[in-house]
Tab-separated table of N, CA, C and O in Angstrom:
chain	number	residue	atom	x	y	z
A	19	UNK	N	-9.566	53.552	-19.257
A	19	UNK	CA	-10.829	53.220	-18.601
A	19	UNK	C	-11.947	54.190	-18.980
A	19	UNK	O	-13.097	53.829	-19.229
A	20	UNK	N	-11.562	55.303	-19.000
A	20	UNK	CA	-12.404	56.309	-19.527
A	20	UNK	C	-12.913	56.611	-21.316
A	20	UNK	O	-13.561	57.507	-21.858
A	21	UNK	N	-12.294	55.470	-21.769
A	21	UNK	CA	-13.109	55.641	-23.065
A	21	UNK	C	-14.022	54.872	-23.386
A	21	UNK	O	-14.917	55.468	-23.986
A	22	UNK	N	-14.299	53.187	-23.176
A	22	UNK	CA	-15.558	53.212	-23.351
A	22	UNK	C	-17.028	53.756	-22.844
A	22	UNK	O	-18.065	53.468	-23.443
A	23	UNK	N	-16.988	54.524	-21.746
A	23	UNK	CA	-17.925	55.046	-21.163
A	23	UNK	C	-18.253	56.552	-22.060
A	23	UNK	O	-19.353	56.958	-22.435
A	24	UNK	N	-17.182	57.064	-22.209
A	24	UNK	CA	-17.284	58.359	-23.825
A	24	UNK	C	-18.014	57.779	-24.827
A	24	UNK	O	-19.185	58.140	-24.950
A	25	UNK	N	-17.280	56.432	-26.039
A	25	UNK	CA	-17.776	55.835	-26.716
A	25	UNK	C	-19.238	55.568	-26.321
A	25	UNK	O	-20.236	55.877	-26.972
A	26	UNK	N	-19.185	54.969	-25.194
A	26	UNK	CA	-20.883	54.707	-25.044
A	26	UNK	C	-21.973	55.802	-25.104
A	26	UNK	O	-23.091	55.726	-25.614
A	27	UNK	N	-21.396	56.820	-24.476
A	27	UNK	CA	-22.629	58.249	-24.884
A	27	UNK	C	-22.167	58.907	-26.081
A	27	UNK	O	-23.092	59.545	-26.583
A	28	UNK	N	-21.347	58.975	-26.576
A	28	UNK	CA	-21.076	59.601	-27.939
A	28	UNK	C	-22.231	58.266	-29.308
A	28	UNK	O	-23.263	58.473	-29.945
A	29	UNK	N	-21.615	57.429	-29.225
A	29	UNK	CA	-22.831	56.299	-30.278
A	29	UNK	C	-24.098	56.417	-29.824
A	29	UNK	O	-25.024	56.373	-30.634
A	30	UNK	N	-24.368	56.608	-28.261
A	30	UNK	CA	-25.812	56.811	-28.436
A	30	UNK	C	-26.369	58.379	-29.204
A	30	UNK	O	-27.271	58.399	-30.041
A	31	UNK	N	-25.747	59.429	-28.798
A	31	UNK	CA	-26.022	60.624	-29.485
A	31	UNK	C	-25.865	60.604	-30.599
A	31	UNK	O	-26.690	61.369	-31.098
A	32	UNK	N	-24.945	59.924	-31.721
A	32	UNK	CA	-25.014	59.732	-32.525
A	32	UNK	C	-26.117	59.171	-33.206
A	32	UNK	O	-26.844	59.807	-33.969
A	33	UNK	N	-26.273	57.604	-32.840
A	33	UNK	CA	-27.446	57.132	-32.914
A	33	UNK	C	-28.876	58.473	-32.716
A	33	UNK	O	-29.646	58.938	-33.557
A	34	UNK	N	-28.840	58.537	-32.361
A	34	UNK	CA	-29.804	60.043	-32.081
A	34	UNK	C	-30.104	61.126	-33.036
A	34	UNK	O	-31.150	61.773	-33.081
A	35	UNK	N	-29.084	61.249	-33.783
A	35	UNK	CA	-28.500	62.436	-34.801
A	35	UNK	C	-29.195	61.535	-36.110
A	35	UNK	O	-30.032	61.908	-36.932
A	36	UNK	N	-28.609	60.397	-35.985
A	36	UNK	CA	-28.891	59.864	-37.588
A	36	UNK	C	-30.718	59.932	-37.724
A	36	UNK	O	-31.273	60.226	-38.783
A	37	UNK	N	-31.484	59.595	-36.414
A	37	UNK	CA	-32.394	59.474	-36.639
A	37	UNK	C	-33.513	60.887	-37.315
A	37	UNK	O	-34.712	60.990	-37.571
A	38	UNK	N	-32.016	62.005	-37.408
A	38	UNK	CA	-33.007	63.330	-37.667
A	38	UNK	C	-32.663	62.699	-39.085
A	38	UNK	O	-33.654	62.184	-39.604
A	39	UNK	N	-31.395	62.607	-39.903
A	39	UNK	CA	-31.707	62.359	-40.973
A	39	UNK	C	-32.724	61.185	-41.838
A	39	UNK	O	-32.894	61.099	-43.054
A	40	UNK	N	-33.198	60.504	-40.943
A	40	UNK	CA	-34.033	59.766	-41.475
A	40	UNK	C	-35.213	60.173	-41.501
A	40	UNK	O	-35.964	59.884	-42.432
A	41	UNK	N	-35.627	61.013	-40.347
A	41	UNK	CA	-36.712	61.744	-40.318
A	41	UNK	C	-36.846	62.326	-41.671
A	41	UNK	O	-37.756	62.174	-42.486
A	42	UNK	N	-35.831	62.977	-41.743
A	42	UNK	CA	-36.005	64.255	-43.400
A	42	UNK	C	-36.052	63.441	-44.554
A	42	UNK	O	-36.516	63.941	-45.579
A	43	UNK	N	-35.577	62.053	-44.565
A	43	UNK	CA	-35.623	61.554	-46.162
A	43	UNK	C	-37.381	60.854	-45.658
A	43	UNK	O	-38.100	60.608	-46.627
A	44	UNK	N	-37.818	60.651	-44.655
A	44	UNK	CA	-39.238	60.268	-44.662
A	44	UNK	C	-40.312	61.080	-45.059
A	44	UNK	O	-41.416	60.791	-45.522
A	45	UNK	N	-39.665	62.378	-44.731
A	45	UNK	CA	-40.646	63.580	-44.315
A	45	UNK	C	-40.834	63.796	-46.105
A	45	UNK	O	-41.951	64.011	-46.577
A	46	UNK	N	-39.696	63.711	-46.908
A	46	UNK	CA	-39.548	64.321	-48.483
A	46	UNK	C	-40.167	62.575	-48.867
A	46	UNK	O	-41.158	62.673	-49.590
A	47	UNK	N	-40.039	62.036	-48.754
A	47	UNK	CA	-40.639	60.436	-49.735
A	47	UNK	C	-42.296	60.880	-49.062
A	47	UNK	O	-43.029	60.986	-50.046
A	48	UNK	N	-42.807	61.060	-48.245
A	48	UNK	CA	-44.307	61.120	-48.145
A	48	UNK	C	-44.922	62.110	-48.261
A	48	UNK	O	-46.048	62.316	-47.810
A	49	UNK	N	-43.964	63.160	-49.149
A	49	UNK	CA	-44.799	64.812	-49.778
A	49	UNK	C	-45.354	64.047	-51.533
A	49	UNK	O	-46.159	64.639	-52.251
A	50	UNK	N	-44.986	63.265	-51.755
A	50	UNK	CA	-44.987	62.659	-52.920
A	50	UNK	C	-46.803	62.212	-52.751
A	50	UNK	O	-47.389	62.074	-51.677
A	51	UNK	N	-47.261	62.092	-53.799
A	51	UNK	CA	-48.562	61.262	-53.880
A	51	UNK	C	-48.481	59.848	-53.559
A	51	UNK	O	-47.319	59.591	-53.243
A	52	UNK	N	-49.304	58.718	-53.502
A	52	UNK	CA	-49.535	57.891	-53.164
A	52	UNK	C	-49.326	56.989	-54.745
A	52	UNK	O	-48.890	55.838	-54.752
A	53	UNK	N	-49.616	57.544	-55.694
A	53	UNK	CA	-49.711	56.924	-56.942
A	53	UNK	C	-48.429	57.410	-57.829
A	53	UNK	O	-48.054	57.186	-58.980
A	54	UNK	N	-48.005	58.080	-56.880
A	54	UNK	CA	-46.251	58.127	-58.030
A	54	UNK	C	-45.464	57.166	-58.372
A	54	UNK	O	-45.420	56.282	-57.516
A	55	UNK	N	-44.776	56.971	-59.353
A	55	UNK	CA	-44.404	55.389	-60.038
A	55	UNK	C	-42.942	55.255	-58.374
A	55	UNK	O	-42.230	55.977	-57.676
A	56	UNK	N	-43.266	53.987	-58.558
A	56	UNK	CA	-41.519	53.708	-57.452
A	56	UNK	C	-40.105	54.349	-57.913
A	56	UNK	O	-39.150	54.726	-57.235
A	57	UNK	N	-40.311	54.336	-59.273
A	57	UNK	CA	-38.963	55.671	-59.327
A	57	UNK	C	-38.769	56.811	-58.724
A	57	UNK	O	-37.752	57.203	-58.151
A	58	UNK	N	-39.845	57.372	-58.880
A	58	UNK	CA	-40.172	58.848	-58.312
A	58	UNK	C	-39.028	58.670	-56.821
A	58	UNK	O	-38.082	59.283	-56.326
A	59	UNK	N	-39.732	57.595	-56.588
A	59	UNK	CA	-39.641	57.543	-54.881
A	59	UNK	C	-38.623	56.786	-54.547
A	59	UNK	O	-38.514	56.643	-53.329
A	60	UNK	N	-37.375	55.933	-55.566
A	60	UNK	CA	-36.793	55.024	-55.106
A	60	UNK	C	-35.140	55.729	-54.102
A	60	UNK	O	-34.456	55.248	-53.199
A	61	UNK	N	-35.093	56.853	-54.771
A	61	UNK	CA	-33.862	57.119	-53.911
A	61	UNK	C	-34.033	57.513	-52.470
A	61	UNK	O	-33.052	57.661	-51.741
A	62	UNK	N	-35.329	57.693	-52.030
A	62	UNK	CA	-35.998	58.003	-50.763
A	62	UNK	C	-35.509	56.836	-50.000
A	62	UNK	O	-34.651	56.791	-49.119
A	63	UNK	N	-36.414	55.671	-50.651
A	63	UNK	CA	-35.987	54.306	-49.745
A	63	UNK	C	-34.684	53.900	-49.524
A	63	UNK	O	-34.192	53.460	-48.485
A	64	UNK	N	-33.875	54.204	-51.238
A	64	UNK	CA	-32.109	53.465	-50.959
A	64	UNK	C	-31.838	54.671	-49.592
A	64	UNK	O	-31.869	54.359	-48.402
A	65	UNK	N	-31.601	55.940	-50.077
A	65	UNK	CA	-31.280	56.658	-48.507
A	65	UNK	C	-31.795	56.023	-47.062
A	65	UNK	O	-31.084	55.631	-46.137
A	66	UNK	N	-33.726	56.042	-47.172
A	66	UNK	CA	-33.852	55.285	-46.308
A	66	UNK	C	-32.749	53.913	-45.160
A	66	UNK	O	-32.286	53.837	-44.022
A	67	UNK	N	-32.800	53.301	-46.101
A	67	UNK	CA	-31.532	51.867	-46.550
A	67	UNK	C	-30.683	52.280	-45.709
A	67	UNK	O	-30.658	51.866	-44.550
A	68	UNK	N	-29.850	53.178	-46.192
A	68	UNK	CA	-28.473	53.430	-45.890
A	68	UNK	C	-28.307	53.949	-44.172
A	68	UNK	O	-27.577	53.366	-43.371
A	69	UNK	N	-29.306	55.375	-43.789
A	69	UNK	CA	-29.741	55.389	-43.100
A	69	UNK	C	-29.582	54.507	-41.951
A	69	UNK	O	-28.687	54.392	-41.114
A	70	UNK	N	-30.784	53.869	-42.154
A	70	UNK	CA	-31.266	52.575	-40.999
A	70	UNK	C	-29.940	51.625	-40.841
A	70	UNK	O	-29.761	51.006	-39.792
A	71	UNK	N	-29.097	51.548	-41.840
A	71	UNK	CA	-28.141	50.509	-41.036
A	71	UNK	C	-27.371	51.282	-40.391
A	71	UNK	O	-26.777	50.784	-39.434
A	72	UNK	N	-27.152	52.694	-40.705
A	72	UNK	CA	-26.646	53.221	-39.961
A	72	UNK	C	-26.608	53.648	-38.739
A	72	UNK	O	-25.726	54.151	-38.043
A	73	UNK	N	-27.983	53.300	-38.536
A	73	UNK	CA	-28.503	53.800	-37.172
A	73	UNK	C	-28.370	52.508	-36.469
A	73	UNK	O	-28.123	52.414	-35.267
A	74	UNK	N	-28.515	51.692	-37.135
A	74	UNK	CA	-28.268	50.116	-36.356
A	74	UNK	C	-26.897	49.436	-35.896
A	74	UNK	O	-26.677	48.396	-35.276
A	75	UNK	N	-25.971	50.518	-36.490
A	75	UNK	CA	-24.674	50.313	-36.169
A	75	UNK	C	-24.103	50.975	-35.091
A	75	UNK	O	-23.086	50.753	-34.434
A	76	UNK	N	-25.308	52.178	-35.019
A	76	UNK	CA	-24.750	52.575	-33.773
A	76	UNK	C	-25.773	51.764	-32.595
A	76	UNK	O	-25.448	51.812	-31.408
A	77	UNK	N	-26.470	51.352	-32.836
A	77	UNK	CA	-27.181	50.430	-31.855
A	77	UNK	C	-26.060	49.399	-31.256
A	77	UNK	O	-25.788	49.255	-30.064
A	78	UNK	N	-25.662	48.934	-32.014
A	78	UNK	CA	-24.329	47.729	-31.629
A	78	UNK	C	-23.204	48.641	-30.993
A	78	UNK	O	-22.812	48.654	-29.826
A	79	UNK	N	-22.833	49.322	-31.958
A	79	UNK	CA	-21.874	50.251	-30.704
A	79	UNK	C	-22.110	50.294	-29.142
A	79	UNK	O	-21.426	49.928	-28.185
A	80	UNK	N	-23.088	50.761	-29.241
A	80	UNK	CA	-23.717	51.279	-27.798
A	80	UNK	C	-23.921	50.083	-27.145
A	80	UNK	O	-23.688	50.231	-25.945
A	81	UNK	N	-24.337	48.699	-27.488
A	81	UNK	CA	-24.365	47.460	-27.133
A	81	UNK	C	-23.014	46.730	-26.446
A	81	UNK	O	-22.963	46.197	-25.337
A	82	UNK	N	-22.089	46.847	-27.293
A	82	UNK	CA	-20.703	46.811	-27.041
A	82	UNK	C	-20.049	47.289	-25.928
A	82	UNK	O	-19.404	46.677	-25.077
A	83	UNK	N	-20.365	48.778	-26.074
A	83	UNK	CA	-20.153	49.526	-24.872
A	83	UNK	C	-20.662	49.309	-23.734
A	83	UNK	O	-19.940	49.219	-22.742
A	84	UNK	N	-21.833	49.200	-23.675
A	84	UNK	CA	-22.729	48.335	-22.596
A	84	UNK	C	-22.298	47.358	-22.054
A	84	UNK	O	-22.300	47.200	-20.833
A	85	UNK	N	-21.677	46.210	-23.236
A	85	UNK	CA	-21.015	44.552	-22.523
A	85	UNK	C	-19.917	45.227	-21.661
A	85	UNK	O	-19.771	44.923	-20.477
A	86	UNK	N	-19.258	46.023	-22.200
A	86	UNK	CA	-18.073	46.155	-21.758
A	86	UNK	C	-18.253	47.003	-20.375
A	86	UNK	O	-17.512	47.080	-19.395
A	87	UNK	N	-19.169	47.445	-20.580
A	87	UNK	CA	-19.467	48.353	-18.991
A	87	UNK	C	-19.648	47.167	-17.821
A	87	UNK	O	-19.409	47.340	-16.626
A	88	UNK	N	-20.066	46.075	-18.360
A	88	UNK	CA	-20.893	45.026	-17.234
A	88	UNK	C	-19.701	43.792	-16.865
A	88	UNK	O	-19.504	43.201	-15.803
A	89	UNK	N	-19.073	43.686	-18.072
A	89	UNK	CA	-17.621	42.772	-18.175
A	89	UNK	C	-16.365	43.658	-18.783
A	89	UNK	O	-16.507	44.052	-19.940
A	90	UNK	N	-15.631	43.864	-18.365
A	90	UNK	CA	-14.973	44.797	-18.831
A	90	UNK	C	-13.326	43.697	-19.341
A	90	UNK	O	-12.592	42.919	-18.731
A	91	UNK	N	-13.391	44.209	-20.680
A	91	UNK	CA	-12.235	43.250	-21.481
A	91	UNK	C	-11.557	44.289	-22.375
A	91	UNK	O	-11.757	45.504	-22.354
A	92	UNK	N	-10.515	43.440	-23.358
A	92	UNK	CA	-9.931	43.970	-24.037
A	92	UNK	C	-10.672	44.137	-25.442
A	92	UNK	O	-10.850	45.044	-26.256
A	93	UNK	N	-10.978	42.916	-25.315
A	93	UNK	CA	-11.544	42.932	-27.010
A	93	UNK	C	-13.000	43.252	-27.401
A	93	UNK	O	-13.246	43.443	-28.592
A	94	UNK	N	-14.042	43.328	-26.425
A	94	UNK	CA	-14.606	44.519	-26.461
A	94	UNK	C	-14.439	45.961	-26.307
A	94	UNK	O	-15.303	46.714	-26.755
A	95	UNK	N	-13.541	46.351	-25.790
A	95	UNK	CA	-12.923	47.637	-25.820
A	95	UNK	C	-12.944	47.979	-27.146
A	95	UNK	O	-13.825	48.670	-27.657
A	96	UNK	N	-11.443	47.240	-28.057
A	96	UNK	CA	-11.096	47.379	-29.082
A	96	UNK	C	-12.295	47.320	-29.924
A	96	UNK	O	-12.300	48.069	-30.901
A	97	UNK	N	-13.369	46.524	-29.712
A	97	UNK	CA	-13.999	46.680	-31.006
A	97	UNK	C	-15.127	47.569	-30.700
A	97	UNK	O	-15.675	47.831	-31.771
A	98	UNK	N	-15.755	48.183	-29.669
A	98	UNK	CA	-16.369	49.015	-29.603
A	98	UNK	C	-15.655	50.509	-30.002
A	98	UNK	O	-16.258	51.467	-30.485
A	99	UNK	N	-14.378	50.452	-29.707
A	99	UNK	CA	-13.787	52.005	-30.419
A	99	UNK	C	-13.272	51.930	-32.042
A	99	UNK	O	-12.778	52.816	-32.740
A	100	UNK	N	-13.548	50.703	-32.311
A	100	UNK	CA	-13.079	50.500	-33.810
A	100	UNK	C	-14.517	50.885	-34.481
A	100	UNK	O	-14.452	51.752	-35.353
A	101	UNK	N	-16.119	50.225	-34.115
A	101	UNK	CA	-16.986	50.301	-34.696
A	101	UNK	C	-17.256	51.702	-34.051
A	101	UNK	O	-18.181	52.083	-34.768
A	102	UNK	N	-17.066	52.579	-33.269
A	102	UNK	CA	-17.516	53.811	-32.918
A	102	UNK	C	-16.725	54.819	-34.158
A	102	UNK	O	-16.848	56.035	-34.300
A	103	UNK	N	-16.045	54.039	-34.820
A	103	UNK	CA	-15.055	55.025	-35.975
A	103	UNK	C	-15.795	54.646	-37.499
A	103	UNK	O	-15.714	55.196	-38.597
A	104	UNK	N	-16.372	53.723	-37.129
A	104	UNK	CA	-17.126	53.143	-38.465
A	104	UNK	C	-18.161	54.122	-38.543
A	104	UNK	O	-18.307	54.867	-39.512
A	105	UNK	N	-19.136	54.122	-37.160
A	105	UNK	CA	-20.506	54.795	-37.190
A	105	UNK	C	-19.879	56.587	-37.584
A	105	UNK	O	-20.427	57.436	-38.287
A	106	UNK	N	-18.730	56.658	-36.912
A	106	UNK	CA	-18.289	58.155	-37.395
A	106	UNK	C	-18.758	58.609	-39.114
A	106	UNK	O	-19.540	59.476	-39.505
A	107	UNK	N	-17.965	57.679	-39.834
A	107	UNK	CA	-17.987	57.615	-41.068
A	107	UNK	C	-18.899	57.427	-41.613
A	107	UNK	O	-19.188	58.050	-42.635
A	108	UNK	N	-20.064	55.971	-40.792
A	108	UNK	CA	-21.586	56.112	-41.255
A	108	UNK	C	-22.153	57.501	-41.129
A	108	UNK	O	-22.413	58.023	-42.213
A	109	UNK	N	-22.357	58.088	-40.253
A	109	UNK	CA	-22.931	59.366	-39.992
A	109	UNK	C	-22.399	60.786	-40.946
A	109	UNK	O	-23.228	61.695	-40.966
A	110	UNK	N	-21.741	60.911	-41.338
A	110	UNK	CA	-21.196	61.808	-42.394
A	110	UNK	C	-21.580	61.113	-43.712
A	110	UNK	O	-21.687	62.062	-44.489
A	111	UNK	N	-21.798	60.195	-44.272
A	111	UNK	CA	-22.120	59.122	-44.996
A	111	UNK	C	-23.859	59.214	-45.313
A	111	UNK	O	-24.398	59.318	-46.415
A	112	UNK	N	-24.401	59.149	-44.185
A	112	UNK	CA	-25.706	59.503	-44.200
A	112	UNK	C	-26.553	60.418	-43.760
A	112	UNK	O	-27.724	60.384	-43.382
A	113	UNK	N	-25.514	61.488	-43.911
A	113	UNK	CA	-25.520	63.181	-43.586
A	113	UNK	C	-25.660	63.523	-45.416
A	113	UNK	O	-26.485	64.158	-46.073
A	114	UNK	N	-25.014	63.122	-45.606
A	114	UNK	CA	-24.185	63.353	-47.688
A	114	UNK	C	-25.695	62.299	-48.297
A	114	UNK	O	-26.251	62.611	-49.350
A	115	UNK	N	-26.020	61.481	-47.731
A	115	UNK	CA	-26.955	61.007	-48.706
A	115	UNK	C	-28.256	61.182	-48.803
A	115	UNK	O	-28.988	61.025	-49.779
A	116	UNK	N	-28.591	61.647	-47.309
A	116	UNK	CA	-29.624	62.829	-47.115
A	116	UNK	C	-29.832	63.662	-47.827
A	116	UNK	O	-30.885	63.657	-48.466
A	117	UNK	N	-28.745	64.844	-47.993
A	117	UNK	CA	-28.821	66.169	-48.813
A	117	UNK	C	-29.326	65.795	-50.049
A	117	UNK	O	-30.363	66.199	-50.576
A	118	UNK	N	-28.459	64.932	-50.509
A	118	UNK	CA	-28.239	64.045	-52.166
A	118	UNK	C	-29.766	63.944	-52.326
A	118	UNK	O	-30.476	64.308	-53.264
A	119	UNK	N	-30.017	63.472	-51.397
A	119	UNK	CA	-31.577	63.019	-51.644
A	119	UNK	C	-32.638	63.807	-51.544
A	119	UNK	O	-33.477	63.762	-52.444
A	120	UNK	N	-32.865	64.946	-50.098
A	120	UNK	CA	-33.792	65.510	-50.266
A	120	UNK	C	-33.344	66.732	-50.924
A	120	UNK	O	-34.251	67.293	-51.538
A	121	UNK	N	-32.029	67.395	-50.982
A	121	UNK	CA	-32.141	69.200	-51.781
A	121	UNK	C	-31.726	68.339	-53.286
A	121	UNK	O	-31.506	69.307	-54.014
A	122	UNK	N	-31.571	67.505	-53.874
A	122	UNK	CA	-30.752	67.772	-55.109
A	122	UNK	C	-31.845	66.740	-55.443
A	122	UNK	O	-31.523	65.557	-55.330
A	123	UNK	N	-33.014	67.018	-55.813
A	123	UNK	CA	-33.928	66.177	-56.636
A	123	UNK	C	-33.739	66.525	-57.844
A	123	UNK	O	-34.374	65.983	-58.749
């Protein structure tokens, strides 16, 4: 009983976390000029990319967790602690593509 209510504040903090890394690949794509070719700038956006679904996955997590707070089942259970292991992996995922992106230009 006590784990989707964990799951549910752990994906939101998560969710939370990813949004610093998106901050930093925004913060490095708009030190750039305005007239730099889209190469310059394209691994900004794919990170961007990667990022944002990541953060949107923990949106559903936390959604999940939510149904399950209001109806409480099995198979929301299960799949809110299955996708809370996904966003794990997103988040280290778009921790690594961050760096990639803003220190290793």
């Amino acid at each position: 009983m006590d784990v989707v209510p964990a799951v549910f504040g752990a994906a939101a903090g998560l969710a939370g976390l990813i949004l610093v890394f998106l901050g930093a690949s925004v913060a490095a794509f708009q030190s750039y000029a305005g007239d730099v070719p889209a190469a310059a700038t394209g691994r900004f956006r794919r990170a961007a990319l990667w990022i944002l679904g990541a953060f949107l996955l923990g949106l559903v997590v936390v959604a999940l967790a939510f149904a399950w707070l209001l109806s409480p089942g099995r198979a929301l259970r299960d799949a809110a602690v299955v996708l809370f292991a996904v966003e794990l992996a997103a988040t280290a995922l778009a921790a690594v593509i961050t760096a990639r992106a803003v220190l290793w230009r």
